[in-house]
XYZ file of C-alpha atoms in Angstrom:
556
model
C 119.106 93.485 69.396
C 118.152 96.380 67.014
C 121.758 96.792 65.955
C 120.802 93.583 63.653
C 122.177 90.435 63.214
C 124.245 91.800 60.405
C 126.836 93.461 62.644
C 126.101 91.729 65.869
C 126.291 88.089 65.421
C 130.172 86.889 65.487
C 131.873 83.474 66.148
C 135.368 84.315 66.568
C 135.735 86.637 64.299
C 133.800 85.436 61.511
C 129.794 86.818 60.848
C 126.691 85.900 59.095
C 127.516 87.363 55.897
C 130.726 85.340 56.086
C 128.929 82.314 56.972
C 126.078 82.604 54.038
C 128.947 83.909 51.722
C 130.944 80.594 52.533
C 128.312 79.025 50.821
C 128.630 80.318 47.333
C 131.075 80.242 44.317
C 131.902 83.031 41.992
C 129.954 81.031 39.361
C 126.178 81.481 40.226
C 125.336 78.188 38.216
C 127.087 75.971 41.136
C 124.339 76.668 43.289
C 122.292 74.396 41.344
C 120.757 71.471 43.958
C 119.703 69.308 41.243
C 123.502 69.497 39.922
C 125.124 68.896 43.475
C 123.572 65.303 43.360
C 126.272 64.229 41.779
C 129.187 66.758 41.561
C 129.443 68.878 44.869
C 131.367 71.646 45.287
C 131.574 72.893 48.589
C 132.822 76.764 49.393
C 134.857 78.937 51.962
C 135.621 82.227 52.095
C 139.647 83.411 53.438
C 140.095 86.934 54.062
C 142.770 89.013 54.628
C 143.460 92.553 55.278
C 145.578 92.300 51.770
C 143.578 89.935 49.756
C 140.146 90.791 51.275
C 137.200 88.132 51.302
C 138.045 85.429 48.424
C 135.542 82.459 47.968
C 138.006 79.017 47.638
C 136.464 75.327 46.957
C 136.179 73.724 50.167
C 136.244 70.431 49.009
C 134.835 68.669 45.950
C 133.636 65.298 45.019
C 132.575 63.603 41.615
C 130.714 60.739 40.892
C 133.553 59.322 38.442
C 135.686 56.405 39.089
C 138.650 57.363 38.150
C 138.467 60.462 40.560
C 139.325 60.608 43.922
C 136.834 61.646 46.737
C 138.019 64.440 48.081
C 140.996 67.244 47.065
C 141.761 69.812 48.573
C 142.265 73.727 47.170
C 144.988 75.707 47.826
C 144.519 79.056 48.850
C 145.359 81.646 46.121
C 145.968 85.521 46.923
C 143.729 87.915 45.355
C 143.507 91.565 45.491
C 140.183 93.175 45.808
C 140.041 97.040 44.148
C 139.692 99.764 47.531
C 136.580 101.202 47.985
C 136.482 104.767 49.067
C 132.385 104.812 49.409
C 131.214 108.422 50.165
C 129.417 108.750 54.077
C 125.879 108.759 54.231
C 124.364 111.608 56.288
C 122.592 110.220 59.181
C 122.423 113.121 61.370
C 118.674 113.652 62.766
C 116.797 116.934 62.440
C 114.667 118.458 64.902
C 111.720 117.981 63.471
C 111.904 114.053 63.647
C 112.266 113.967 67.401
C 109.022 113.437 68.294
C 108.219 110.612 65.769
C 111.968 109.231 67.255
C 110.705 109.707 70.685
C 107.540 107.654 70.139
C 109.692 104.626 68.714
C 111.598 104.618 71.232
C 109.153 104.185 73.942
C 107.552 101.578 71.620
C 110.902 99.604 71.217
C 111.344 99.393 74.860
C 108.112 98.154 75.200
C 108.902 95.590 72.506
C 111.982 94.903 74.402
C 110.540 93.902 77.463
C 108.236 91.656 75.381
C 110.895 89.854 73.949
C 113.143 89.287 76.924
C 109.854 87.977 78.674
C 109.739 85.477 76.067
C 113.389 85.010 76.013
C 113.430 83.973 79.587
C 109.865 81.996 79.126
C 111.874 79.602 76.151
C 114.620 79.236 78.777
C 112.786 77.561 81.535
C 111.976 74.994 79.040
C 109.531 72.627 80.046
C 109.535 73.819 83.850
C 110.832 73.266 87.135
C 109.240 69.915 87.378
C 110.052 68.510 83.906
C 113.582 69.555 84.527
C 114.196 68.083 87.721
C 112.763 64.616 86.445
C 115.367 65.366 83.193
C 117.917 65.403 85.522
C 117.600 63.497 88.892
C 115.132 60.597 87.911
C 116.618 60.300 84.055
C 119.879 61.407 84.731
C 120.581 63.922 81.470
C 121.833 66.396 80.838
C 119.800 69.875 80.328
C 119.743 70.365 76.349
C 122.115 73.892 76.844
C 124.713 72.209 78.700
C 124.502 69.506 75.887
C 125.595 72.405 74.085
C 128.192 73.690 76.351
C 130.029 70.849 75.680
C 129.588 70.514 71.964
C 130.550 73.691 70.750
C 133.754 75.639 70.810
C 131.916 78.235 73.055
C 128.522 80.156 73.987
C 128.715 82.402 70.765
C 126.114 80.773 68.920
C 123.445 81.813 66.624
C 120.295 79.977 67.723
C 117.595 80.143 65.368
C 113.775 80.138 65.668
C 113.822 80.408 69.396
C 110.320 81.881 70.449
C 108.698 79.312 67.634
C 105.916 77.404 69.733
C 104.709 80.273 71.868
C 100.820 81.563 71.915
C 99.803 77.899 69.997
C 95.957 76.804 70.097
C 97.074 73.611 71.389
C 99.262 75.546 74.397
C 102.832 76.995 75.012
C 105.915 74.345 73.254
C 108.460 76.498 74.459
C 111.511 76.369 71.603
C 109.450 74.195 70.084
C 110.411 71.563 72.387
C 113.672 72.021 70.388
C 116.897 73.994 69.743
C 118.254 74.659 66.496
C 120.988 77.298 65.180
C 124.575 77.108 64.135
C 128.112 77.339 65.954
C 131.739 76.085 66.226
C 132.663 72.374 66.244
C 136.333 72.155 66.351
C 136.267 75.760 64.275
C 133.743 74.634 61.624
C 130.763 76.339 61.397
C 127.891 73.358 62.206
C 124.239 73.212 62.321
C 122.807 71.193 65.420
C 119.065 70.208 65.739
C 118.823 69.479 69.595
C 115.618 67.946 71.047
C 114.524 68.977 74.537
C 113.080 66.357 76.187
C 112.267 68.754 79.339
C 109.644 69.793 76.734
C 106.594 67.624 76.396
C 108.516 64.401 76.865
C 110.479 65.547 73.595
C 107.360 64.544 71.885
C 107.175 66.081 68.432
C 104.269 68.462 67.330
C 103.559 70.480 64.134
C 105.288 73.386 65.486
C 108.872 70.964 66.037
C 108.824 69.237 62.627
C 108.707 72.487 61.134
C 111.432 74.399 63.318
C 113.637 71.240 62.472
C 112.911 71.002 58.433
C 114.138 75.084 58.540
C 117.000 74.306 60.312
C 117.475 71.934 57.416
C 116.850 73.872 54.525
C 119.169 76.731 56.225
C 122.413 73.792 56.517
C 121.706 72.979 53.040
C 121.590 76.413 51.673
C 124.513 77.121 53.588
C 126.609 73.764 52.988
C 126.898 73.258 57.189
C 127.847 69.988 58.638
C 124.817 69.031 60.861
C 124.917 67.413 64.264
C 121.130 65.899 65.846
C 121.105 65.498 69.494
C 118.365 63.213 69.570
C 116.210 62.742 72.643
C 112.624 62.332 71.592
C 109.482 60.291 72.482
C 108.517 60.528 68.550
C 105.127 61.926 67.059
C 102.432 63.606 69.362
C 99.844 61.242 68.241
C 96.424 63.315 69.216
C 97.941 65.841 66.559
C 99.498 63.041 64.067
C 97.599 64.492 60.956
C 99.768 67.788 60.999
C 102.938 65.803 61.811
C 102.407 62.571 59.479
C 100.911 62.816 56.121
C 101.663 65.848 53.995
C 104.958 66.547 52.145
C 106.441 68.854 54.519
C 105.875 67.071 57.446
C 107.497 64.364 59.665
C 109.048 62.129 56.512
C 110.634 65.223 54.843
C 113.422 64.990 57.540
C 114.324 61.904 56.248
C 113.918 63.119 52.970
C 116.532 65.892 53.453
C 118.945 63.959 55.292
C 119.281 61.536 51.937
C 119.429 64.599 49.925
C 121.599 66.234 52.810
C 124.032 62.803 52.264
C 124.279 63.263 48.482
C 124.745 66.895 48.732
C 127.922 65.887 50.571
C 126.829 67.550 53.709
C 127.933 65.705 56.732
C 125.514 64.908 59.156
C 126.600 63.145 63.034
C 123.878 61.582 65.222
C 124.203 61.353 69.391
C 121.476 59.550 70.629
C 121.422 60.987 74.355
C 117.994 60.100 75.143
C 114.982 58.127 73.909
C 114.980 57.869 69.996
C 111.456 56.181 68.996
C 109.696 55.285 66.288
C 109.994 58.156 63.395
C 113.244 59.626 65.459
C 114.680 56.249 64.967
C 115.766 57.077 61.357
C 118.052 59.993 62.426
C 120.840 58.034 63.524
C 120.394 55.326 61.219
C 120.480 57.759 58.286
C 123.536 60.027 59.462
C 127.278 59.061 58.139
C 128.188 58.610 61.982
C 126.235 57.936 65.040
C 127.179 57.808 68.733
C 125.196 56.870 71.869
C 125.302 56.945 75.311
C 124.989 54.266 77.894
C 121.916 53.948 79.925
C 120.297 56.724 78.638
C 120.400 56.263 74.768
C 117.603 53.999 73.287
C 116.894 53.169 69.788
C 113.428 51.603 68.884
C 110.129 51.715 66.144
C 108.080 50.753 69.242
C 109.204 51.129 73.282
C 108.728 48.533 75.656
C 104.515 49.310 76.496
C 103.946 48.711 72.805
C 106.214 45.496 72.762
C 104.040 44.241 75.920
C 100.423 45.083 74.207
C 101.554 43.658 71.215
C 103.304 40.474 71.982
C 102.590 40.279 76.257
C 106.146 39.789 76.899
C 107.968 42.397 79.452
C 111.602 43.988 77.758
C 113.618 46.657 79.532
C 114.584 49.220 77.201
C 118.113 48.986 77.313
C 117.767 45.042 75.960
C 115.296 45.999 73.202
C 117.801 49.037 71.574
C 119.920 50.108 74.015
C 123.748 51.135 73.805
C 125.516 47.778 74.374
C 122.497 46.502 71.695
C 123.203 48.547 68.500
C 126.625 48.943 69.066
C 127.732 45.548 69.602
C 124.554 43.513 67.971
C 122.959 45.480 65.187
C 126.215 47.974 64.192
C 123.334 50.919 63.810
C 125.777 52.732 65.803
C 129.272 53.406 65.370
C 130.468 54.988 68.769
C 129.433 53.743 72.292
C 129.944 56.411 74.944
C 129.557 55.869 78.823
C 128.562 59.157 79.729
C 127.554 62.320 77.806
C 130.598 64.147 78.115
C 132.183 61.324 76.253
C 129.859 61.215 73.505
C 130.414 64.645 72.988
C 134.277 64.516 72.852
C 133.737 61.611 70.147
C 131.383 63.792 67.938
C 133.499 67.016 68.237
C 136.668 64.180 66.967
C 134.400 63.264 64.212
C 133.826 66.683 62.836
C 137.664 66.479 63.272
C 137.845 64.004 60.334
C 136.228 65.876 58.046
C 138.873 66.940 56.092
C 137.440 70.635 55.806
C 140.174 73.574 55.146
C 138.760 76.330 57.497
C 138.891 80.081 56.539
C 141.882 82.008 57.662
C 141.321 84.210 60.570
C 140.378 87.796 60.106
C 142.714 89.962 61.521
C 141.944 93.425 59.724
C 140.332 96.438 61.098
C 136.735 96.995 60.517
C 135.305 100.226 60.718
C 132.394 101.014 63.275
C 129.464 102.721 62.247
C 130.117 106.700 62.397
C 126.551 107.061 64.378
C 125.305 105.445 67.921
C 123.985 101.921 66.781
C 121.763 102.555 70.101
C 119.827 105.050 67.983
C 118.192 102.131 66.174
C 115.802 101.399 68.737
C 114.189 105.034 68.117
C 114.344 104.454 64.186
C 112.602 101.110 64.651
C 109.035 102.363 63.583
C 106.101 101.853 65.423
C 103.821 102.118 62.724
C 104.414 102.542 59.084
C 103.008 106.387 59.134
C 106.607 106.557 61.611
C 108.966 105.549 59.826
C 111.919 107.921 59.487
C 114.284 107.782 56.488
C 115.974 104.527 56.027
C 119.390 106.196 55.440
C 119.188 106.862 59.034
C 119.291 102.637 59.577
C 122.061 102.087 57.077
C 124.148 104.801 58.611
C 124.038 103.095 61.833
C 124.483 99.761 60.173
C 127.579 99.733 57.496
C 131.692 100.052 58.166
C 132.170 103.897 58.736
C 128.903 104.503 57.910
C 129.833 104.830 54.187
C 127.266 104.061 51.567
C 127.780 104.175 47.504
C 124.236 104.859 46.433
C 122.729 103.337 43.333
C 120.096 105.736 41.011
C 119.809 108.008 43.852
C 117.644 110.303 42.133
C 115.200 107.424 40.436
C 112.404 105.444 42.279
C 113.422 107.208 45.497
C 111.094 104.861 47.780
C 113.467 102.300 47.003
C 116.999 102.666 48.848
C 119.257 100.820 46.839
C 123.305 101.004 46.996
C 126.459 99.175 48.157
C 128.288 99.207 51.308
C 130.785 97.259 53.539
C 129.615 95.467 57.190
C 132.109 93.717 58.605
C 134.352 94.062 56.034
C 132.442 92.162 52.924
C 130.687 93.917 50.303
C 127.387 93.766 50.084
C 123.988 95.281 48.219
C 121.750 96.749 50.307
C 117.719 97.033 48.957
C 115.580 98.941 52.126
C 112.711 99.970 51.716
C 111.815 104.422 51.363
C 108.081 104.141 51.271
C 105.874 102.667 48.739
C 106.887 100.302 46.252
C 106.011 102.003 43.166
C 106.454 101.309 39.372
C 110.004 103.160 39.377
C 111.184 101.905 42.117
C 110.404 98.315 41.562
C 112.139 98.870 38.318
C 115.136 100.113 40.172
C 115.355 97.418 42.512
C 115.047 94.607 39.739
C 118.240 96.601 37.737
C 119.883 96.848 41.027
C 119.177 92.761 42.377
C 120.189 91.221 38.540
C 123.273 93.693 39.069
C 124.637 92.292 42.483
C 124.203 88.990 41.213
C 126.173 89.028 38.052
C 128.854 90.533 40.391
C 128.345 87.741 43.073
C 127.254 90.226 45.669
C 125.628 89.148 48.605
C 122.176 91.439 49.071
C 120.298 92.740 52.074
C 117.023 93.444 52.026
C 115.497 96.246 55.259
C 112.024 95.756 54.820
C 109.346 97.825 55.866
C 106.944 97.471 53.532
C 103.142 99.648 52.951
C 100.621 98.437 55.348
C 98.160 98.330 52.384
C 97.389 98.336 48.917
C 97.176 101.292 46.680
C 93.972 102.433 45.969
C 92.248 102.423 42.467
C 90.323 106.049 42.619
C 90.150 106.561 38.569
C 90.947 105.112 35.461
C 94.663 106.357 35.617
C 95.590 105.665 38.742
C 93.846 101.945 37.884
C 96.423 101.979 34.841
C 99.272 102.970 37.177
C 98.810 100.474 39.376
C 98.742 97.912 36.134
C 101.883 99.050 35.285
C 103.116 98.813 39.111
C 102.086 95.425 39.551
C 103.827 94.299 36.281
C 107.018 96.514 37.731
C 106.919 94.300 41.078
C 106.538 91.151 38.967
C 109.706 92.292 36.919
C 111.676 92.460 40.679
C 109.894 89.088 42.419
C 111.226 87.474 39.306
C 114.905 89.089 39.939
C 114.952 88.110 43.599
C 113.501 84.782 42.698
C 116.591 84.081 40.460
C 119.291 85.690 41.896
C 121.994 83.179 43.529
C 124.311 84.991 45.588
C 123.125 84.910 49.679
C 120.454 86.860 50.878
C 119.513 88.107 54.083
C 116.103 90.138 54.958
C 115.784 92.055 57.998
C 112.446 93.151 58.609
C 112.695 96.351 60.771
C 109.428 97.672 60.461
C 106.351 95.978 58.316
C 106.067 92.860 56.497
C 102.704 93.495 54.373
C 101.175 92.361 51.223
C 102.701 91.645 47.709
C 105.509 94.159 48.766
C 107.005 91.929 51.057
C 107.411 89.750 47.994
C 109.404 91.800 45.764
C 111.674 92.665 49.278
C 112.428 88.896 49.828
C 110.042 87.624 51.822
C 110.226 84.422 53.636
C 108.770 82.602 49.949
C 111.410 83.931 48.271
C 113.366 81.397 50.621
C 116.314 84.429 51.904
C 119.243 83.016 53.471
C 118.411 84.012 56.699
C 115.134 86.084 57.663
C 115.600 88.661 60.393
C 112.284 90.556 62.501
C 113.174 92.941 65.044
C 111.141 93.442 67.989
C 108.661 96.034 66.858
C 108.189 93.914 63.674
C 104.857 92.630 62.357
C 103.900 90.861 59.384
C 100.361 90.241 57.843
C 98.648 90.571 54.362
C 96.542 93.901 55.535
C 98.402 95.611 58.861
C 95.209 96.969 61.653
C 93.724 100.325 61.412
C 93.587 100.053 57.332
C 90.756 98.569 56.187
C 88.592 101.767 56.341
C 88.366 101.289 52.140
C 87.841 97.724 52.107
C 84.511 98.320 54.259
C 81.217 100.838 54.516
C 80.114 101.606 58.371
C 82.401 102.660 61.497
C 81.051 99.426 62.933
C 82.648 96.966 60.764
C 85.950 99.455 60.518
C 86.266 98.996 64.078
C 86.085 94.848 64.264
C 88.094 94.398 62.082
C 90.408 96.796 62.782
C 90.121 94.687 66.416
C 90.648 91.041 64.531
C 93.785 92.684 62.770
């Protein structure tokens, strides 16, 4: 897991920096959402050992009448200059073994933590809730859903632990699974609700799981696919799901703005779909159900009877046979799940999408044991070990062109190759100071007027710098107006951005490294990862006696 998503995630091939790359043109402008109402380009990226990665228009659209609704590019050759990027020395020295030592035994620690939660997130709802799924209902297990959607098990699944340690109790997954994977081999988002979870009832937790998954297929121009199974709202908690702009209704929201984007979006209803889940299907381009099992309704059958007294099964009030041969809400009728999963992986079929050539070239492995990373992950800022040591393990051949070397030093900035595509990598060398927030902001504006994808290693100073005297106050003035400079870069920049956090996510820092407001691509935490404002075992200048030191220290 520490050898980072960067390297490790693959779907035949392709990776994520492929996948967020696929997103972009070599004009930064065409990223432009308010634009992309009404002229959509969409983006692929071919490779080839010859031509290397090109970015080609996927397909394009125009509100115009005299245009037609879809064309399709031709792929055109390109030749990228070589790269002959000098090695980067990540050999360890004897004197960092101990610090390496006591990582290590932290990350296996962390390790054990996380496949305890892993295998926690897996059971779902539990042994009970899945045997009523399956024996009394007669559904399929959400995974197996899966199974027979995508083109295989090599998926990236995203968010999974979300829902875990909640005041309100465990939602394991969230009570739902989100991530992206093959469909007929185009990448796809799919938003699948667990219904072993809580009935498939949505809380706070869910909405907001789903609205990322969201924002991630729009960023990334992904068809979506909902696998709808859901009791609706989880009323005793209805004003964190209902009222407020970024709750329930903004998943409505985005799937009109998904729709005008040109995204495609394909509904199976394999379960219950009630009241506020009712609108998924209705609002997708396509939407299948299945027989017996799917339902569409604002209210079920106990609200029909309290309101009205009269007694409806639920397959007469918005079953299968119901919306697909009465009300037309649905455009496929399936009689068992396998089916309806055969007729959405034909529809993604139909999408008329060119998909990126196959990449058949060598890529070079990292020169150093990726294993090392789990003894480089630091347990603490105060052991944290050179970051050329990560990016050595990380980047094809271990070669690294570095950028101001001898400037801002706390601030690793440079390019490199990982899996083949170029990218700019910003990690973090220590504190953020006034030089090396300058650096980075040069080094961000420069990646994206060259269309660069960037990639921030974060590990960030577990607290702020300390104002001891008039100069150091006006150092930190100019600092702070330095950091500003490079929030503003990151903030603006358009090409894809990924943040891995391998150490400490902390203060105003984290900011200027592309934190999780500065809305990255993808956001990354390895296990030993933590993330707060002020990190424990700091606040010794923020407070006077050994008493209060040590609470909060203890809240922290």
């Amino acid at each position: 897991m520490y050898c980072c998503m960067l390297r490790s995630f693959h779907i035949k091939g392709n990776n994520l920096i492929q996948l967020t790359r696929a997103s972009f043109s070599q004009n930064p402008q065409s990223w432009d959402t308010s634009s992309k109402i009404f002229s959509c380009t969409t983006y692929h990226c071919t490779h080839s050992p010859v031509s290397g990665s090109v970015w080609q228009p996927l397909t394009h659209r125009t509100h115009q009448p005299a245009a037609s609704s879809r064309c399709m590019s031709s792929t055109v050759r390109r030749r990228r200059p070589p790269s002959a990027f000098p090695v980067i020395d990540g050999e360890f020295h004897p004197v960092h073994r101990h610090v390496y030592e006591a990582n290590l035994r932290n990350s296996l620690i962390c390790q054990q933590k996380y496949l305890e939660n892993k295998e926690k997130v897996m059971k779902g709802g539990g042994e009970n809730a899945i045997a009523r799924h399956t024996l009394r209902n007669r559904k399929v297990l959400v995974r197996d859903r899966l199974r027979m959607l995508l083109d295989d098990e090599d998926y990236l699944e995203l968010s999974s632990f979300a829902g875990l340690g909640l005041p309100y109790g465990d939602i394991p997954s969230a009570g739902c699974l989100t991530g992206i994977g093959k469909i007929n081999g185009l990448w796809c988002m799919f938003i699948a609700n667990d219904a072993t979870v809580k009935g498939g009832t949505a809380y706070p937790i869910t909405v907001k799981k789903q609205l990322r998954a969201q924002v991630v297929a729009m960023q990334n121009r992904l068809p979506s696919v909902y696998l709808v199974d859901s009791g609706g709202a989880f009323l005793p908690l209805q004003s964190e799901i209902f009222p407020d702009s970024n709750h329930g209704g903004r998943t409505f929201f985005n799937e009109a703005v998904m729709s005008a984007m040109k995204i495609p979006q394909v509904a199976v209803v394999c379960g219950s779909c009630t009241a506020g889940g009712a609108y998924v299907p209705t609002m997708s381009e396509e939407a299948v159900i299945v027989h017996r099992i799917g339902t569409i309704f604002l209210g079920g059958p106990p609200l029909v009877k309290a309101a009205t007294g009269e007694e409806v099964s639920p397959e007469d009030l918005g079953g299968a046979r119901l919306h697909s041969e009465v009300s037309g809400c649905v455009d496929h009728f399936a009689a068992a799940e396998n089916e309806a999963y055969e007729f959405t992986r034909n529809i993604i079929s139909t999408l008329n999408y060119e998909l990126p050539e196959e990449d058949s070239a060598q890529v070079e492995e990292p020169l150093y044991n990726v294993d090392d990373l789990m003894g480089l992950a630091p347990r603490c800022y105060n052991h944290s070990m050179d970051v050329r040591l990560v990016v050595s393990r990380l980047t094809d051949g271990s070669r690294f062109q570095e950028f101001k070397a001898r400037y801002g030093t706390p601030l690793l900035t440079g390019f490199a190759r990982i899996e083949g595509h170029q990218v700019g990598i910003v990690a973090n060398n220590g504190e953020l100071t006034y030089e090396a927030s300058l650096k980075g902001s040069h080094f961000v504006q420069l990646c994206d007027q060259r269309d660069i994808p960037l990639i921030f290693l974060q590990n960030t100073a577990p607290e702020p710098a300390h104002t001891f005297s008039q100069t150091k106050a006006e150092s930190n003035t100019n600092r702070l107006k330095a950091q500003g400079s490079m929030m503003s870069a990151v903030a603006c920049a358009s090409v894809p951005k990924i943040t891995v956090v391998i150490g400490g996510c902390h203060g105003g820092d984290s900011y200027a490294m592309c934190g999780r407001a500065f809305d990255p691509n993808f956001l990354f935490l390895w296990p030993n990862a933590r993330v707060s404002i002020l990190a424990p075992g700091h606040s010794d200048a923020f407070v006077q006696t050994e008493e209060e030191i040590t609470q909060i220290n203890e809240m922290f």
